[in-house]
Amino acid sequence: MSAEDSVSRRGFLRTATGAAAVAGAAGAGAGTAAGQTTKEVIVGPGGSLVFEPATVYVAPGDTVHFVWESDNHNVVVESQPEGASWEGTEGDANTLYNTGHEYEYTFETTGTYSYFCQPHRSAGMVGEVVVNESGQAPSSGGGGEGGGGG
C-alpha cells in the first residue's frame, strides 16, 4: 500500500506541476497578447471641455476606457474605418452622462475613429482613437517609410 501511495502521490504531483506550468505559460502569453491593453481617456477633466488625451493609440483588440470627470458629456462617433461597428455611448446624441460614468469599447479594426461630445463639439470637444499594429503613436523623427497621408 505504501508503494501505491507513493506512486499516486508522484502521479498527482506530476499532474499538478504540469497544470501549473500550463497555467503559468498561458498567463505569461496573455500579458503580451492582443486584447490585453486598456488605455484611459478622461472625459471633461477638471470641468474642461476636452477629451484627455485627444488622440489615443491602440492595437487591434485593445480597449479604450472612458471615465467622466465632469457632467453632461457623451461620446458620439463621427467616422470610423469601413467594417467597424463602434456606436459610442448608449442612447442617441442627446443622451448625456455625468461625473463617475464609465464606458469602454474594444477596437478590432485598424484605422482612425473620430468622435465628439454632442453638446460641446463647437467648443472643440473632439477626439480620435487610432488603431494600428503597434498600438503606439508613429515616431516623429527619421525615415519617411510607412508614413501615409490622411
mmCIF file of C-alpha atoms in Angstrom:
data_model
loop_
_atom_site.group_PDB
_atom_site.id
_atom_site.type_symbol
_atom_site.label_atom_id
_atom_site.label_comp_id
_atom_site.label_asym_id
_atom_site.label_seq_id
_atom_site.Cartn_x
_atom_site.Cartn_y
_atom_site.Cartn_z
ATOM 1 C CA MET A 1 0.000 0.000 0.000
ATOM 2 C CA SER A 2 2.802 2.440 0.750
ATOM 3 C CA ALA A 3 4.259 1.824 -2.737
ATOM 4 C CA GLU A 4 0.847 2.586 -4.237
ATOM 5 C CA ASP A 5 0.539 5.743 -2.143
ATOM 6 C CA SER A 6 3.941 6.811 -3.345
ATOM 7 C CA VAL A 7 3.045 6.257 -6.995
ATOM 8 C CA SER A 8 -0.215 8.052 -6.631
ATOM 9 C CA ARG A 9 1.382 10.993 -4.887
ATOM 10 C CA ARG A 10 4.054 11.098 -7.578
ATOM 11 C CA GLY A 11 1.364 10.975 -10.280
ATOM 12 C CA PHE A 12 -0.622 13.693 -8.542
ATOM 13 C CA LEU A 13 2.433 15.941 -8.185
ATOM 14 C CA ARG A 14 3.399 15.371 -11.820
ATOM 15 C CA THR A 15 -0.125 16.282 -12.952
ATOM 16 C CA ALA A 16 -0.329 19.306 -10.649
ATOM 17 C CA THR A 17 3.085 20.557 -11.735
ATOM 18 C CA GLY A 18 2.150 20.166 -15.406
ATOM 19 C CA ALA A 19 -1.116 22.040 -14.911
ATOM 20 C CA ALA A 20 0.672 24.844 -13.071
ATOM 21 C CA ALA A 21 3.238 25.113 -15.868
ATOM 22 C CA VAL A 22 0.489 25.330 -18.499
ATOM 23 C CA ALA A 23 -1.391 27.946 -16.466
ATOM 24 C CA GLY A 24 1.809 29.925 -15.969
ATOM 25 C CA ALA A 25 2.605 29.837 -19.674
ATOM 26 C CA ALA A 26 -0.924 30.905 -20.562
ATOM 27 C CA GLY A 27 -0.711 33.774 -18.089
ATOM 28 C CA ALA A 28 2.642 34.892 -19.446
ATOM 29 C CA GLY A 29 1.345 34.830 -23.004
ATOM 30 C CA ALA A 30 -1.862 36.636 -22.137
ATOM 31 C CA GLY A 31 0.015 39.663 -20.856
ATOM 32 C CA THR A 32 1.576 40.258 -24.236
ATOM 33 C CA ALA A 33 -1.297 39.112 -26.443
ATOM 34 C CA ALA A 34 -3.581 41.498 -28.281
ATOM 35 C CA GLY A 35 -6.647 42.475 -26.331
ATOM 36 C CA GLN A 36 -4.843 42.794 -23.046
ATOM 37 C CA THR A 37 -4.125 46.525 -23.090
ATOM 38 C CA THR A 38 -6.573 49.120 -21.831
ATOM 39 C CA LYS A 39 -5.941 52.825 -22.320
ATOM 40 C CA GLU A 40 -7.886 55.509 -20.498
ATOM 41 C CA VAL A 41 -9.478 58.676 -21.852
ATOM 42 C CA ILE A 42 -10.703 61.254 -19.328
ATOM 43 C CA VAL A 43 -13.944 62.959 -20.343
ATOM 44 C CA GLY A 44 -14.064 66.600 -19.217
ATOM 45 C CA PRO A 45 -11.048 66.580 -16.877
ATOM 46 C CA GLY A 46 -11.332 69.316 -14.258
ATOM 47 C CA GLY A 47 -14.516 70.575 -15.906
ATOM 48 C CA SER A 48 -12.736 71.426 -19.162
ATOM 49 C CA LEU A 49 -14.395 70.689 -22.494
ATOM 50 C CA VAL A 50 -11.850 68.179 -23.805
ATOM 51 C CA PHE A 51 -11.072 64.500 -24.010
ATOM 52 C CA GLU A 52 -7.680 63.736 -22.465
ATOM 53 C CA PRO A 53 -5.757 62.579 -24.370
ATOM 54 C CA ALA A 54 -7.423 63.914 -27.516
ATOM 55 C CA THR A 55 -5.782 61.140 -29.548
ATOM 56 C CA VAL A 56 -5.185 57.672 -28.162
ATOM 57 C CA TYR A 57 -3.268 54.932 -29.989
ATOM 58 C CA VAL A 58 -4.178 51.270 -29.536
ATOM 59 C CA ALA A 59 -3.503 47.946 -31.246
ATOM 60 C CA PRO A 60 -6.317 45.792 -32.636
ATOM 61 C CA GLY A 61 -8.074 44.076 -29.734
ATOM 62 C CA ASP A 62 -7.163 46.777 -27.207
ATOM 63 C CA THR A 63 -9.785 48.541 -25.110
ATOM 64 C CA VAL A 64 -10.302 52.248 -24.525
ATOM 65 C CA HIS A 65 -11.856 53.073 -21.154
ATOM 66 C CA PHE A 66 -13.622 56.467 -20.967
ATOM 67 C CA VAL A 67 -14.043 57.986 -17.486
ATOM 68 C CA TRP A 68 -16.233 61.051 -16.859
ATOM 69 C CA GLU A 69 -14.746 63.726 -14.593
ATOM 70 C CA SER A 70 -17.438 66.322 -15.262
ATOM 71 C CA ASP A 71 -21.108 66.423 -16.212
ATOM 72 C CA ASN A 72 -23.194 66.484 -19.387
ATOM 73 C CA HIS A 73 -20.923 64.695 -21.857
ATOM 74 C CA ASN A 74 -21.194 61.814 -24.288
ATOM 75 C CA VAL A 75 -19.166 60.054 -26.967
ATOM 76 C CA VAL A 76 -20.714 60.310 -30.445
ATOM 77 C CA VAL A 77 -18.986 58.557 -33.347
ATOM 78 C CA GLU A 78 -18.286 60.864 -36.276
ATOM 79 C CA SER A 79 -16.347 58.493 -38.537
ATOM 80 C CA GLN A 80 -14.698 55.095 -38.406
ATOM 81 C CA PRO A 81 -12.964 52.614 -40.696
ATOM 82 C CA GLU A 82 -15.025 50.564 -43.111
ATOM 83 C CA GLY A 83 -16.243 47.389 -41.453
ATOM 84 C CA ALA A 84 -16.061 48.791 -37.900
ATOM 85 C CA SER A 85 -19.196 48.937 -35.771
ATOM 86 C CA TRP A 86 -18.456 51.326 -32.900
ATOM 87 C CA GLU A 87 -21.578 53.171 -31.752
ATOM 88 C CA GLY A 88 -20.227 55.395 -28.961
ATOM 89 C CA THR A 89 -22.077 55.769 -25.671
ATOM 90 C CA GLU A 90 -25.548 54.259 -25.357
ATOM 91 C CA GLY A 91 -28.535 56.252 -26.494
ATOM 92 C CA ASP A 92 -28.787 58.951 -29.116
ATOM 93 C CA ALA A 93 -26.629 62.051 -29.469
ATOM 94 C CA ASN A 94 -28.718 63.820 -26.809
ATOM 95 C CA THR A 95 -28.113 61.174 -24.115
ATOM 96 C CA LEU A 96 -25.609 62.671 -21.658
ATOM 97 C CA TYR A 97 -23.649 61.212 -18.772
ATOM 98 C CA ASN A 98 -22.236 62.723 -15.588
ATOM 99 C CA THR A 99 -19.207 62.520 -13.317
ATOM 100 C CA GLY A 100 -18.345 58.956 -12.394
ATOM 101 C CA HIS A 101 -19.794 57.378 -15.536
ATOM 102 C CA GLU A 102 -17.534 54.863 -17.258
ATOM 103 C CA TYR A 103 -17.723 53.420 -20.746
ATOM 104 C CA GLU A 104 -15.372 51.182 -22.659
ATOM 105 C CA TYR A 105 -15.045 49.715 -26.106
ATOM 106 C CA THR A 106 -12.649 47.196 -27.629
ATOM 107 C CA PHE A 107 -11.375 48.277 -31.047
ATOM 108 C CA GLU A 108 -10.688 45.496 -33.562
ATOM 109 C CA THR A 109 -10.452 47.210 -36.967
ATOM 110 C CA THR A 110 -7.354 49.233 -37.837
ATOM 111 C CA GLY A 111 -7.824 52.867 -38.825
ATOM 112 C CA THR A 112 -8.904 56.161 -37.301
ATOM 113 C CA TYR A 113 -12.099 56.584 -35.295
ATOM 114 C CA SER A 114 -13.209 60.203 -34.829
ATOM 115 C CA TYR A 115 -15.672 61.161 -32.102
ATOM 116 C CA PHE A 116 -17.066 64.186 -30.289
ATOM 117 C CA CYS A 117 -19.200 65.282 -27.340
ATOM 118 C CA GLN A 118 -22.531 66.434 -28.805
ATOM 119 C CA PRO A 119 -23.215 69.487 -26.592
ATOM 120 C CA HIS A 120 -19.583 70.632 -26.625
ATOM 121 C CA ARG A 121 -18.500 69.866 -30.180
ATOM 122 C CA SER A 122 -18.479 73.543 -31.168
ATOM 123 C CA ALA A 123 -16.200 74.204 -28.173
ATOM 124 C CA GLY A 124 -13.707 71.731 -29.624
ATOM 125 C CA MET A 125 -14.510 68.661 -27.519
ATOM 126 C CA VAL A 126 -13.394 66.139 -30.120
ATOM 127 C CA GLY A 127 -11.126 63.113 -30.052
ATOM 128 C CA GLU A 128 -9.850 60.190 -32.009
ATOM 129 C CA VAL A 129 -8.759 56.622 -31.490
ATOM 130 C CA VAL A 130 -6.077 55.411 -33.875
ATOM 131 C CA VAL A 131 -5.838 51.640 -34.166
ATOM 132 C CA ASN A 132 -2.553 50.441 -35.648
ATOM 133 C CA GLU A 133 -0.489 47.279 -35.365
ATOM 134 C CA SER A 134 1.958 48.733 -32.822
ATOM 135 C CA GLY A 135 -0.626 50.462 -30.650
ATOM 136 C CA GLN A 136 1.794 53.393 -30.460
ATOM 137 C CA ALA A 137 1.970 56.867 -31.945
ATOM 138 C CA PRO A 138 4.147 56.970 -35.039
ATOM 139 C CA SER A 139 7.619 58.266 -34.277
ATOM 140 C CA SER A 140 8.032 61.818 -35.496
ATOM 141 C CA GLY A 141 11.719 61.624 -36.303
ATOM 142 C CA GLY A 142 13.543 59.817 -39.046
ATOM 143 C CA GLY A 143 12.532 57.905 -42.112
ATOM 144 C CA GLY A 144 9.620 58.534 -44.350
ATOM 145 C CA GLU A 145 8.838 54.864 -44.676
ATOM 146 C CA GLY A 146 5.430 53.711 -43.540
ATOM 147 C CA GLY A 147 4.207 57.274 -43.220
ATOM 148 C CA GLY A 148 0.900 57.788 -45.068
ATOM 149 C CA GLY A 149 -1.182 60.792 -45.530
ATOM 150 C CA GLY A 150 -4.677 61.168 -44.294
#
